[in-house]
């Protein structure tokens, strides 16, 4: 049975420390039908990681075969390993009316928008209120060494420089307010014409009714 709406590919991008992960978690708590896209990778599983849940673990030849066959929405080579987003499960979710969250950088976002599912994509970039605040957030997390924080800060400007390639850009100066704005965007985008597969059938019925009324 066809769903009343098609799902969205919701892309969230930001420099590390801007609040993207927290916002994504809040979105999934707000709407439990939301799910994260499970990425594929050629790296070996780490302790506790499960195939199909944390990642789809593939061989290098298997990964490259999927890319050649057009079965990856986006892919990249990072630190000696391949990473990508398989298209099949995302397509199935969209047709079933379920939204899928993507945590990718601007290059991944661009690849997804240029894919066959591009018209169902909603891309949102999260900006920090300032570079000083971004650095403070990275330090306060207590997860990274000073060297790692320095590298993240160096990379942040390259990521921020691509802000204008997104549908929406939110300045995360207040987490609660940013979350409310994010929900408003998603609610509105779910009503876009391409997301409503039954509209054409409804309009066709109106046309038939109109023609019959004039006879």
mmCIF file with all atom_site columns, C-alpha atoms in Angstrom:
data_model
loop_
_atom_site.group_PDB
_atom_site.id
_atom_site.type_symbol
_atom_site.label_atom_id
_atom_site.label_alt_id
_atom_site.label_comp_id
_atom_site.label_asym_id
_atom_site.label_entity_id
_atom_site.label_seq_id
_atom_site.pdbx_PDB_ins_code
_atom_site.Cartn_x
_atom_site.Cartn_y
_atom_site.Cartn_z
_atom_site.occupancy
_atom_site.B_iso_or_equiv
_atom_site.pdbx_formal_charge
_atom_site.auth_seq_id
_atom_site.auth_comp_id
_atom_site.auth_asym_id
_atom_site.auth_atom_id
_atom_site.pdbx_PDB_model_num
ATOM 1   C CA . UNK A 1 1   ? 0.000   0.000  0.000   1.00 0.00 ? 1   UNK A CA 1
ATOM 2   C CA . UNK A 1 2   ? 1.313   3.415  -0.966  1.00 0.00 ? 2   UNK A CA 1
ATOM 3   C CA . UNK A 1 3   ? 2.124   5.752  1.905   1.00 0.00 ? 3   UNK A CA 1
ATOM 4   C CA . UNK A 1 4   ? 0.347   9.101  2.215   1.00 0.00 ? 4   UNK A CA 1
ATOM 5   C CA . UNK A 1 5   ? 3.715   10.772 1.823   1.00 0.00 ? 5   UNK A CA 1
ATOM 6   C CA . UNK A 1 6   ? 7.237   9.991  0.750   1.00 0.00 ? 6   UNK A CA 1
ATOM 7   C CA . UNK A 1 7   ? 10.030  10.188 3.257   1.00 0.00 ? 7   UNK A CA 1
ATOM 8   C CA . UNK A 1 8   ? 12.786  12.783 3.303   1.00 0.00 ? 8   UNK A CA 1
ATOM 9   C CA . UNK A 1 9   ? 16.551  12.377 3.201   1.00 0.00 ? 9   UNK A CA 1
ATOM 10  C CA . UNK A 1 10  ? 17.417  14.823 5.966   1.00 0.00 ? 10  UNK A CA 1
ATOM 11  C CA . UNK A 1 11  ? 21.053  15.887 5.778   1.00 0.00 ? 11  UNK A CA 1
ATOM 12  C CA . UNK A 1 12  ? 22.566  17.560 8.820   1.00 0.00 ? 12  UNK A CA 1
ATOM 13  C CA . UNK A 1 13  ? 26.038  19.018 8.414   1.00 0.00 ? 13  UNK A CA 1
ATOM 14  C CA . UNK A 1 14  ? 28.187  21.240 10.589  1.00 0.00 ? 14  UNK A CA 1
ATOM 15  C CA . UNK A 1 15  ? 31.699  21.684 11.904  1.00 0.00 ? 15  UNK A CA 1
ATOM 16  C CA . UNK A 1 16  ? 32.439  19.505 14.913  1.00 0.00 ? 16  UNK A CA 1
ATOM 17  C CA . UNK A 1 17  ? 31.093  21.113 18.070  1.00 0.00 ? 17  UNK A CA 1
ATOM 18  C CA . UNK A 1 18  ? 28.238  23.093 16.473  1.00 0.00 ? 18  UNK A CA 1
ATOM 19  C CA . UNK A 1 19  ? 25.571  20.844 18.013  1.00 0.00 ? 19  UNK A CA 1
ATOM 20  C CA . UNK A 1 20  ? 24.607  18.622 15.087  1.00 0.00 ? 20  UNK A CA 1
ATOM 21  C CA . UNK A 1 21  ? 24.705  15.308 16.983  1.00 0.00 ? 21  UNK A CA 1
ATOM 22  C CA . UNK A 1 22  ? 22.611  16.650 19.860  1.00 0.00 ? 22  UNK A CA 1
ATOM 23  C CA . UNK A 1 23  ? 20.032  18.053 17.456  1.00 0.00 ? 23  UNK A CA 1
ATOM 24  C CA . UNK A 1 24  ? 19.859  14.764 15.547  1.00 0.00 ? 24  UNK A CA 1
ATOM 25  C CA . UNK A 1 25  ? 19.275  12.879 18.794  1.00 0.00 ? 25  UNK A CA 1
ATOM 26  C CA . UNK A 1 26  ? 16.505  15.273 19.778  1.00 0.00 ? 26  UNK A CA 1
ATOM 27  C CA . UNK A 1 27  ? 14.890  14.817 16.372  1.00 0.00 ? 27  UNK A CA 1
ATOM 28  C CA . UNK A 1 28  ? 14.801  11.058 16.822  1.00 0.00 ? 28  UNK A CA 1
ATOM 29  C CA . UNK A 1 29  ? 13.290  11.435 20.286  1.00 0.00 ? 29  UNK A CA 1
ATOM 30  C CA . UNK A 1 30  ? 10.667  13.808 18.844  1.00 0.00 ? 30  UNK A CA 1
ATOM 31  C CA . UNK A 1 31  ? 9.775   11.386 16.032  1.00 0.00 ? 31  UNK A CA 1
ATOM 32  C CA . UNK A 1 32  ? 10.676  7.740  16.741  1.00 0.00 ? 32  UNK A CA 1
ATOM 33  C CA . UNK A 1 33  ? 10.000  6.826  13.089  1.00 0.00 ? 33  UNK A CA 1
ATOM 34  C CA . UNK A 1 34  ? 13.150  8.729  12.108  1.00 0.00 ? 34  UNK A CA 1
ATOM 35  C CA . UNK A 1 35  ? 16.211  6.587  11.574  1.00 0.00 ? 35  UNK A CA 1
ATOM 36  C CA . UNK A 1 36  ? 19.891  7.110  10.830  1.00 0.00 ? 36  UNK A CA 1
ATOM 37  C CA . UNK A 1 37  ? 21.249  5.872  7.530   1.00 0.00 ? 37  UNK A CA 1
ATOM 38  C CA . UNK A 1 38  ? 23.561  2.932  8.275   1.00 0.00 ? 38  UNK A CA 1
ATOM 39  C CA . UNK A 1 39  ? 26.795  3.536  6.400   1.00 0.00 ? 39  UNK A CA 1
ATOM 40  C CA . UNK A 1 40  ? 28.909  0.944  4.622   1.00 0.00 ? 40  UNK A CA 1
ATOM 41  C CA . UNK A 1 41  ? 32.645  0.758  5.269   1.00 0.00 ? 41  UNK A CA 1
ATOM 42  C CA . UNK A 1 42  ? 35.653  -1.321 4.314   1.00 0.00 ? 42  UNK A CA 1
ATOM 43  C CA . UNK A 1 43  ? 37.336  -0.973 7.706   1.00 0.00 ? 43  UNK A CA 1
ATOM 44  C CA . UNK A 1 44  ? 37.323  -3.876 10.146  1.00 0.00 ? 44  UNK A CA 1
ATOM 45  C CA . UNK A 1 45  ? 34.598  -3.980 12.838  1.00 0.00 ? 45  UNK A CA 1
ATOM 46  C CA . UNK A 1 46  ? 35.590  -2.630 16.234  1.00 0.00 ? 46  UNK A CA 1
ATOM 47  C CA . UNK A 1 47  ? 34.724  -4.366 19.493  1.00 0.00 ? 47  UNK A CA 1
ATOM 48  C CA . UNK A 1 48  ? 30.965  -4.447 19.979  1.00 0.00 ? 48  UNK A CA 1
ATOM 49  C CA . UNK A 1 49  ? 30.074  -3.236 16.482  1.00 0.00 ? 49  UNK A CA 1
ATOM 50  C CA . UNK A 1 50  ? 27.425  -5.240 14.633  1.00 0.00 ? 50  UNK A CA 1
ATOM 51  C CA . UNK A 1 51  ? 27.136  -5.683 10.892  1.00 0.00 ? 51  UNK A CA 1
ATOM 52  C CA . UNK A 1 52  ? 23.949  -4.061 9.602   1.00 0.00 ? 52  UNK A CA 1
ATOM 53  C CA . UNK A 1 53  ? 23.394  -2.105 12.812  1.00 0.00 ? 53  UNK A CA 1
ATOM 54  C CA . UNK A 1 54  ? 26.501  0.042  13.299  1.00 0.00 ? 54  UNK A CA 1
ATOM 55  C CA . UNK A 1 55  ? 27.849  -0.345 9.755   1.00 0.00 ? 55  UNK A CA 1
ATOM 56  C CA . UNK A 1 56  ? 27.527  -2.557 6.726   1.00 0.00 ? 56  UNK A CA 1
ATOM 57  C CA . UNK A 1 57  ? 31.022  -4.079 6.666   1.00 0.00 ? 57  UNK A CA 1
ATOM 58  C CA . UNK A 1 58  ? 32.155  -4.748 3.099   1.00 0.00 ? 58  UNK A CA 1
ATOM 59  C CA . UNK A 1 59  ? 35.307  -5.891 1.333   1.00 0.00 ? 59  UNK A CA 1
ATOM 60  C CA . UNK A 1 60  ? 37.074  -3.330 -0.844  1.00 0.00 ? 60  UNK A CA 1
ATOM 61  C CA . UNK A 1 61  ? 36.077  -5.142 -4.092  1.00 0.00 ? 61  UNK A CA 1
ATOM 62  C CA . UNK A 1 62  ? 32.480  -5.419 -2.842  1.00 0.00 ? 62  UNK A CA 1
ATOM 63  C CA . UNK A 1 63  ? 32.351  -1.730 -1.972  1.00 0.00 ? 63  UNK A CA 1
ATOM 64  C CA . UNK A 1 64  ? 33.794  -0.662 -5.330  1.00 0.00 ? 64  UNK A CA 1
ATOM 65  C CA . UNK A 1 65  ? 31.331  -2.919 -7.139  1.00 0.00 ? 65  UNK A CA 1
ATOM 66  C CA . UNK A 1 66  ? 28.414  -1.153 -5.419  1.00 0.00 ? 66  UNK A CA 1
ATOM 67  C CA . UNK A 1 67  ? 29.827  2.249  -6.381  1.00 0.00 ? 67  UNK A CA 1
ATOM 68  C CA . UNK A 1 68  ? 30.269  1.187  -10.019 1.00 0.00 ? 68  UNK A CA 1
ATOM 69  C CA . UNK A 1 69  ? 26.710  -0.176 -10.084 1.00 0.00 ? 69  UNK A CA 1
ATOM 70  C CA . UNK A 1 70  ? 25.336  3.116  -8.753  1.00 0.00 ? 70  UNK A CA 1
ATOM 71  C CA . UNK A 1 71  ? 24.180  1.549  -5.494  1.00 0.00 ? 71  UNK A CA 1
ATOM 72  C CA . UNK A 1 72  ? 25.791  4.159  -3.238  1.00 0.00 ? 72  UNK A CA 1
ATOM 73  C CA . UNK A 1 73  ? 24.152  7.541  -2.649  1.00 0.00 ? 73  UNK A CA 1
ATOM 74  C CA . UNK A 1 74  ? 27.505  8.970  -1.627  1.00 0.00 ? 74  UNK A CA 1
ATOM 75  C CA . UNK A 1 75  ? 30.943  7.638  -0.852  1.00 0.00 ? 75  UNK A CA 1
ATOM 76  C CA . UNK A 1 76  ? 34.382  8.809  0.229   1.00 0.00 ? 76  UNK A CA 1
ATOM 77  C CA . UNK A 1 77  ? 37.866  7.510  0.968   1.00 0.00 ? 77  UNK A CA 1
ATOM 78  C CA . UNK A 1 78  ? 38.907  8.504  4.496   1.00 0.00 ? 78  UNK A CA 1
ATOM 79  C CA . UNK A 1 79  ? 42.141  7.508  6.274   1.00 0.00 ? 79  UNK A CA 1
ATOM 80  C CA . UNK A 1 80  ? 42.683  4.448  4.092   1.00 0.00 ? 80  UNK A CA 1
ATOM 81  C CA . UNK A 1 81  ? 39.118  3.122  4.193   1.00 0.00 ? 81  UNK A CA 1
ATOM 82  C CA . UNK A 1 82  ? 36.008  3.576  2.070   1.00 0.00 ? 82  UNK A CA 1
ATOM 83  C CA . UNK A 1 83  ? 32.741  4.843  3.525   1.00 0.00 ? 83  UNK A CA 1
ATOM 84  C CA . UNK A 1 84  ? 29.387  5.249  1.818   1.00 0.00 ? 84  UNK A CA 1
ATOM 85  C CA . UNK A 1 85  ? 25.586  5.247  2.066   1.00 0.00 ? 85  UNK A CA 1
ATOM 86  C CA . UNK A 1 86  ? 23.827  2.291  0.371   1.00 0.00 ? 86  UNK A CA 1
ATOM 87  C CA . UNK A 1 87  ? 20.864  3.451  -1.690  1.00 0.00 ? 87  UNK A CA 1
ATOM 88  C CA . UNK A 1 88  ? 18.495  0.451  -1.422  1.00 0.00 ? 88  UNK A CA 1
ATOM 89  C CA . UNK A 1 89  ? 17.461  0.769  2.255   1.00 0.00 ? 89  UNK A CA 1
ATOM 90  C CA . UNK A 1 90  ? 17.044  4.535  1.889   1.00 0.00 ? 90  UNK A CA 1
ATOM 91  C CA . UNK A 1 91  ? 14.817  4.121  -1.177  1.00 0.00 ? 91  UNK A CA 1
ATOM 92  C CA . UNK A 1 92  ? 12.681  1.590  0.697   1.00 0.00 ? 92  UNK A CA 1
ATOM 93  C CA . UNK A 1 93  ? 12.295  3.955  3.662   1.00 0.00 ? 93  UNK A CA 1
ATOM 94  C CA . UNK A 1 94  ? 11.294  6.868  1.428   1.00 0.00 ? 94  UNK A CA 1
ATOM 95  C CA . UNK A 1 95  ? 8.607   4.865  -0.365  1.00 0.00 ? 95  UNK A CA 1
ATOM 96  C CA . UNK A 1 96  ? 7.269   3.751  3.021   1.00 0.00 ? 96  UNK A CA 1
ATOM 97  C CA . UNK A 1 97  ? 7.010   7.372  4.150   1.00 0.00 ? 97  UNK A CA 1
ATOM 98  C CA . UNK A 1 98  ? 9.869   7.245  6.653   1.00 0.00 ? 98  UNK A CA 1
ATOM 99  C CA . UNK A 1 99  ? 12.492  9.969  6.948   1.00 0.00 ? 99  UNK A CA 1
ATOM 100 C CA . UNK A 1 100 ? 16.183  9.088  7.080   1.00 0.00 ? 100 UNK A CA 1
ATOM 101 C CA . UNK A 1 101 ? 18.841  11.219 8.799   1.00 0.00 ? 101 UNK A CA 1
ATOM 102 C CA . UNK A 1 102 ? 22.294  11.605 7.262   1.00 0.00 ? 102 UNK A CA 1
ATOM 103 C CA . UNK A 1 103 ? 25.364  12.862 9.102   1.00 0.00 ? 103 UNK A CA 1
ATOM 104 C CA . UNK A 1 104 ? 27.645  13.737 6.170   1.00 0.00 ? 104 UNK A CA 1
ATOM 105 C CA . UNK A 1 105 ? 29.963  16.559 5.163   1.00 0.00 ? 105 UNK A CA 1
ATOM 106 C CA . UNK A 1 106 ? 29.350  19.005 2.292   1.00 0.00 ? 106 UNK A CA 1
ATOM 107 C CA . UNK A 1 107 ? 30.840  16.624 -0.278  1.00 0.00 ? 107 UNK A CA 1
ATOM 108 C CA . UNK A 1 108 ? 28.535  13.796 0.793   1.00 0.00 ? 108 UNK A CA 1
ATOM 109 C CA . UNK A 1 109 ? 25.585  16.186 0.812   1.00 0.00 ? 109 UNK A CA 1
ATOM 110 C CA . UNK A 1 110 ? 26.379  17.266 -2.742  1.00 0.00 ? 110 UNK A CA 1
ATOM 111 C CA . UNK A 1 111 ? 26.584  13.670 -3.960  1.00 0.00 ? 111 UNK A CA 1
ATOM 112 C CA . UNK A 1 112 ? 23.222  12.814 -2.399  1.00 0.00 ? 112 UNK A CA 1
ATOM 113 C CA . UNK A 1 113 ? 21.568  15.884 -3.937  1.00 0.00 ? 113 UNK A CA 1
ATOM 114 C CA . UNK A 1 114 ? 22.902  14.857 -7.343  1.00 0.00 ? 114 UNK A CA 1
ATOM 115 C CA . UNK A 1 115 ? 21.627  11.280 -6.959  1.00 0.00 ? 115 UNK A CA 1
ATOM 116 C CA . UNK A 1 116 ? 18.349  9.758  -8.186  1.00 0.00 ? 116 UNK A CA 1
ATOM 117 C CA . UNK A 1 117 ? 16.832  10.561 -4.789  1.00 0.00 ? 117 UNK A CA 1
ATOM 118 C CA . UNK A 1 118 ? 17.943  14.194 -4.851  1.00 0.00 ? 118 UNK A CA 1
ATOM 119 C CA . UNK A 1 119 ? 14.422  15.614 -5.138  1.00 0.00 ? 119 UNK A CA 1
ATOM 120 C CA . UNK A 1 120 ? 13.557  14.081 -1.754  1.00 0.00 ? 120 UNK A CA 1
ATOM 121 C CA . UNK A 1 121 ? 16.564  15.652 -0.034  1.00 0.00 ? 121 UNK A CA 1
ATOM 122 C CA . UNK A 1 122 ? 16.379  18.279 2.702   1.00 0.00 ? 122 UNK A CA 1
ATOM 123 C CA . UNK A 1 123 ? 19.797  19.695 3.607   1.00 0.00 ? 123 UNK A CA 1
ATOM 124 C CA . UNK A 1 124 ? 20.445  21.768 6.718   1.00 0.00 ? 124 UNK A CA 1
ATOM 125 C CA . UNK A 1 125 ? 23.719  23.294 7.845   1.00 0.00 ? 125 UNK A CA 1
ATOM 126 C CA . UNK A 1 126 ? 24.307  24.146 11.499  1.00 0.00 ? 126 UNK A CA 1
ATOM 127 C CA . UNK A 1 127 ? 26.522  27.162 12.221  1.00 0.00 ? 127 UNK A CA 1
ATOM 128 C CA . UNK A 1 128 ? 28.055  28.034 15.603  1.00 0.00 ? 128 UNK A CA 1
ATOM 129 C CA . UNK A 1 129 ? 27.368  31.537 16.976  1.00 0.00 ? 129 UNK A CA 1
ATOM 130 C CA . UNK A 1 130 ? 31.121  32.260 16.908  1.00 0.00 ? 130 UNK A CA 1
ATOM 131 C CA . UNK A 1 131 ? 34.488  30.568 16.461  1.00 0.00 ? 131 UNK A CA 1
ATOM 132 C CA . UNK A 1 132 ? 35.271  31.304 20.108  1.00 0.00 ? 132 UNK A CA 1
ATOM 133 C CA . UNK A 1 133 ? 32.124  29.461 21.188  1.00 0.00 ? 133 UNK A CA 1
ATOM 134 C CA . UNK A 1 134 ? 32.897  26.584 18.836  1.00 0.00 ? 134 UNK A CA 1
ATOM 135 C CA . UNK A 1 135 ? 36.329  26.146 20.438  1.00 0.00 ? 135 UNK A CA 1
ATOM 136 C CA . UNK A 1 136 ? 34.814  26.394 23.936  1.00 0.00 ? 136 UNK A CA 1
ATOM 137 C CA . UNK A 1 137 ? 32.296  23.640 23.132  1.00 0.00 ? 137 UNK A CA 1
ATOM 138 C CA . UNK A 1 138 ? 34.996  21.323 21.801  1.00 0.00 ? 138 UNK A CA 1
ATOM 139 C CA . UNK A 1 139 ? 37.097  21.827 24.920  1.00 0.00 ? 139 UNK A CA 1
ATOM 140 C CA . UNK A 1 140 ? 34.148  21.447 27.318  1.00 0.00 ? 140 UNK A CA 1
ATOM 141 C CA . UNK A 1 141 ? 33.198  18.077 25.836  1.00 0.00 ? 141 UNK A CA 1
ATOM 142 C CA . UNK A 1 142 ? 36.398  16.663 27.304  1.00 0.00 ? 142 UNK A CA 1
ATOM 143 C CA . UNK A 1 143 ? 36.624  14.006 24.596  1.00 0.00 ? 143 UNK A CA 1
ATOM 144 C CA . UNK A 1 144 ? 39.601  15.187 22.563  1.00 0.00 ? 144 UNK A CA 1
ATOM 145 C CA . UNK A 1 145 ? 43.245  16.010 23.178  1.00 0.00 ? 145 UNK A CA 1
ATOM 146 C CA . UNK A 1 146 ? 44.469  19.559 22.470  1.00 0.00 ? 146 UNK A CA 1
ATOM 147 C CA . UNK A 1 147 ? 46.027  18.307 19.206  1.00 0.00 ? 147 UNK A CA 1
ATOM 148 C CA . UNK A 1 148 ? 42.736  16.803 18.028  1.00 0.00 ? 148 UNK A CA 1
ATOM 149 C CA . UNK A 1 149 ? 40.849  19.961 18.969  1.00 0.00 ? 149 UNK A CA 1
ATOM 150 C CA . UNK A 1 150 ? 43.363  22.028 16.990  1.00 0.00 ? 150 UNK A CA 1
ATOM 151 C CA . UNK A 1 151 ? 42.829  19.807 13.937  1.00 0.00 ? 151 UNK A CA 1
ATOM 152 C CA . UNK A 1 152 ? 39.060  20.051 14.281  1.00 0.00 ? 152 UNK A CA 1
ATOM 153 C CA . UNK A 1 153 ? 39.305  23.833 14.467  1.00 0.00 ? 153 UNK A CA 1
ATOM 154 C CA . UNK A 1 154 ? 41.522  23.951 11.374  1.00 0.00 ? 154 UNK A CA 1
ATOM 155 C CA . UNK A 1 155 ? 38.988  21.849 9.470   1.00 0.00 ? 155 UNK A CA 1
ATOM 156 C CA . UNK A 1 156 ? 35.991  23.858 10.679  1.00 0.00 ? 156 UNK A CA 1
ATOM 157 C CA . UNK A 1 157 ? 36.511  26.808 8.333   1.00 0.00 ? 157 UNK A CA 1
ATOM 158 C CA . UNK A 1 158 ? 36.577  24.588 5.244   1.00 0.00 ? 158 UNK A CA 1
ATOM 159 C CA . UNK A 1 159 ? 33.277  23.066 6.354   1.00 0.00 ? 159 UNK A CA 1
ATOM 160 C CA . UNK A 1 160 ? 31.716  26.449 7.184   1.00 0.00 ? 160 UNK A CA 1
ATOM 161 C CA . UNK A 1 161 ? 32.763  27.868 3.793   1.00 0.00 ? 161 UNK A CA 1
ATOM 162 C CA . UNK A 1 162 ? 30.231  25.571 2.092   1.00 0.00 ? 162 UNK A CA 1
ATOM 163 C CA . UNK A 1 163 ? 27.251  26.829 4.096   1.00 0.00 ? 163 UNK A CA 1
ATOM 164 C CA . UNK A 1 164 ? 25.565  28.321 1.029   1.00 0.00 ? 164 UNK A CA 1
ATOM 165 C CA . UNK A 1 165 ? 25.170  24.919 -0.638  1.00 0.00 ? 165 UNK A CA 1
ATOM 166 C CA . UNK A 1 166 ? 22.367  23.929 1.750   1.00 0.00 ? 166 UNK A CA 1
ATOM 167 C CA . UNK A 1 167 ? 18.604  24.451 1.678   1.00 0.00 ? 167 UNK A CA 1
ATOM 168 C CA . UNK A 1 168 ? 18.540  25.881 5.193   1.00 0.00 ? 168 UNK A CA 1
ATOM 169 C CA . UNK A 1 169 ? 21.171  27.286 7.531   1.00 0.00 ? 169 UNK A CA 1
ATOM 170 C CA . UNK A 1 170 ? 20.581  27.569 11.293  1.00 0.00 ? 170 UNK A CA 1
ATOM 171 C CA . UNK A 1 171 ? 22.770  29.455 13.759  1.00 0.00 ? 171 UNK A CA 1
ATOM 172 C CA . UNK A 1 172 ? 22.843  27.343 16.889  1.00 0.00 ? 172 UNK A CA 1
ATOM 173 C CA . UNK A 1 173 ? 23.127  30.074 19.503  1.00 0.00 ? 173 UNK A CA 1
ATOM 174 C CA . UNK A 1 174 ? 20.418  28.492 21.662  1.00 0.00 ? 174 UNK A CA 1
ATOM 175 C CA . UNK A 1 175 ? 19.899  24.732 21.454  1.00 0.00 ? 175 UNK A CA 1
ATOM 176 C CA . UNK A 1 176 ? 16.199  24.729 22.379  1.00 0.00 ? 176 UNK A CA 1
ATOM 177 C CA . UNK A 1 177 ? 15.319  27.469 19.899  1.00 0.00 ? 177 UNK A CA 1
ATOM 178 C CA . UNK A 1 178 ? 17.398  25.836 17.159  1.00 0.00 ? 178 UNK A CA 1
ATOM 179 C CA . UNK A 1 179 ? 15.611  22.544 17.756  1.00 0.00 ? 179 UNK A CA 1
ATOM 180 C CA . UNK A 1 180 ? 12.218  24.251 17.426  1.00 0.00 ? 180 UNK A CA 1
ATOM 181 C CA . UNK A 1 181 ? 13.288  25.852 14.133  1.00 0.00 ? 181 UNK A CA 1
ATOM 182 C CA . UNK A 1 182 ? 14.554  22.498 12.901  1.00 0.00 ? 182 UNK A CA 1
ATOM 183 C CA . UNK A 1 183 ? 11.214  20.832 13.655  1.00 0.00 ? 183 UNK A CA 1
ATOM 184 C CA . UNK A 1 184 ? 9.360   23.616 11.832  1.00 0.00 ? 184 UNK A CA 1
ATOM 185 C CA . UNK A 1 185 ? 11.498  23.094 8.738   1.00 0.00 ? 185 UNK A CA 1
ATOM 186 C CA . UNK A 1 186 ? 10.960  19.326 8.707   1.00 0.00 ? 186 UNK A CA 1
ATOM 187 C CA . UNK A 1 187 ? 7.189   19.656 9.194   1.00 0.00 ? 187 UNK A CA 1
ATOM 188 C CA . UNK A 1 188 ? 6.933   22.087 6.287   1.00 0.00 ? 188 UNK A CA 1
ATOM 189 C CA . UNK A 1 189 ? 9.189   20.089 3.968   1.00 0.00 ? 189 UNK A CA 1
ATOM 190 C CA . UNK A 1 190 ? 7.117   16.950 4.539   1.00 0.00 ? 190 UNK A CA 1
ATOM 191 C CA . UNK A 1 191 ? 4.253   18.771 2.783   1.00 0.00 ? 191 UNK A CA 1
ATOM 192 C CA . UNK A 1 192 ? 6.188   19.609 -0.378  1.00 0.00 ? 192 UNK A CA 1
ATOM 193 C CA . UNK A 1 193 ? 4.454   18.490 -3.558  1.00 0.00 ? 193 UNK A CA 1
ATOM 194 C CA . UNK A 1 194 ? 7.052   15.800 -4.479  1.00 0.00 ? 194 UNK A CA 1
ATOM 195 C CA . UNK A 1 195 ? 6.533   14.285 -1.021  1.00 0.00 ? 195 UNK A CA 1
ATOM 196 C CA . UNK A 1 196 ? 2.802   13.714 -1.558  1.00 0.00 ? 196 UNK A CA 1
ATOM 197 C CA . UNK A 1 197 ? 2.395   10.847 -4.045  1.00 0.00 ? 197 UNK A CA 1
ATOM 198 C CA . UNK A 1 198 ? -1.425  10.836 -3.942  1.00 0.00 ? 198 UNK A CA 1
ATOM 199 C CA . UNK A 1 199 ? -1.874  14.423 -5.103  1.00 0.00 ? 199 UNK A CA 1
ATOM 200 C CA . UNK A 1 200 ? -1.804  13.562 -8.795  1.00 0.00 ? 200 UNK A CA 1
ATOM 201 C CA . UNK A 1 201 ? -4.457  10.888 -8.335  1.00 0.00 ? 201 UNK A CA 1
ATOM 202 C CA . UNK A 1 202 ? -6.628  13.300 -6.351  1.00 0.00 ? 202 UNK A CA 1
ATOM 203 C CA . UNK A 1 203 ? -6.365  16.040 -8.989  1.00 0.00 ? 203 UNK A CA 1
ATOM 204 C CA . UNK A 1 204 ? -7.190  13.485 -11.693 1.00 0.00 ? 204 UNK A CA 1
ATOM 205 C CA . UNK A 1 205 ? -10.343 12.588 -9.756  1.00 0.00 ? 205 UNK A CA 1
ATOM 206 C CA . UNK A 1 206 ? -11.280 16.253 -9.472  1.00 0.00 ? 206 UNK A CA 1
ATOM 207 C CA . UNK A 1 207 ? -10.840 16.658 -13.205 1.00 0.00 ? 207 UNK A CA 1
ATOM 208 C CA . UNK A 1 208 ? -13.058 13.662 -13.963 1.00 0.00 ? 208 UNK A CA 1
ATOM 209 C CA . UNK A 1 209 ? -15.709 14.960 -11.553 1.00 0.00 ? 209 UNK A CA 1
ATOM 210 C CA . UNK A 1 210 ? -15.554 18.381 -13.191 1.00 0.00 ? 210 UNK A CA 1
ATOM 211 C CA . UNK A 1 211 ? -15.937 16.932 -16.700 1.00 0.00 ? 211 UNK A CA 1
ATOM 212 C CA . UNK A 1 212 ? -18.848 14.707 -15.665 1.00 0.00 ? 212 UNK A CA 1
ATOM 213 C CA . UNK A 1 213 ? -20.599 17.690 -14.079 1.00 0.00 ? 213 UNK A CA 1
ATOM 214 C CA . UNK A 1 214 ? -20.563 19.587 -17.365 1.00 0.00 ? 214 UNK A CA 1
ATOM 215 C CA . UNK A 1 215 ? -22.245 16.825 -19.359 1.00 0.00 ? 215 UNK A CA 1
#
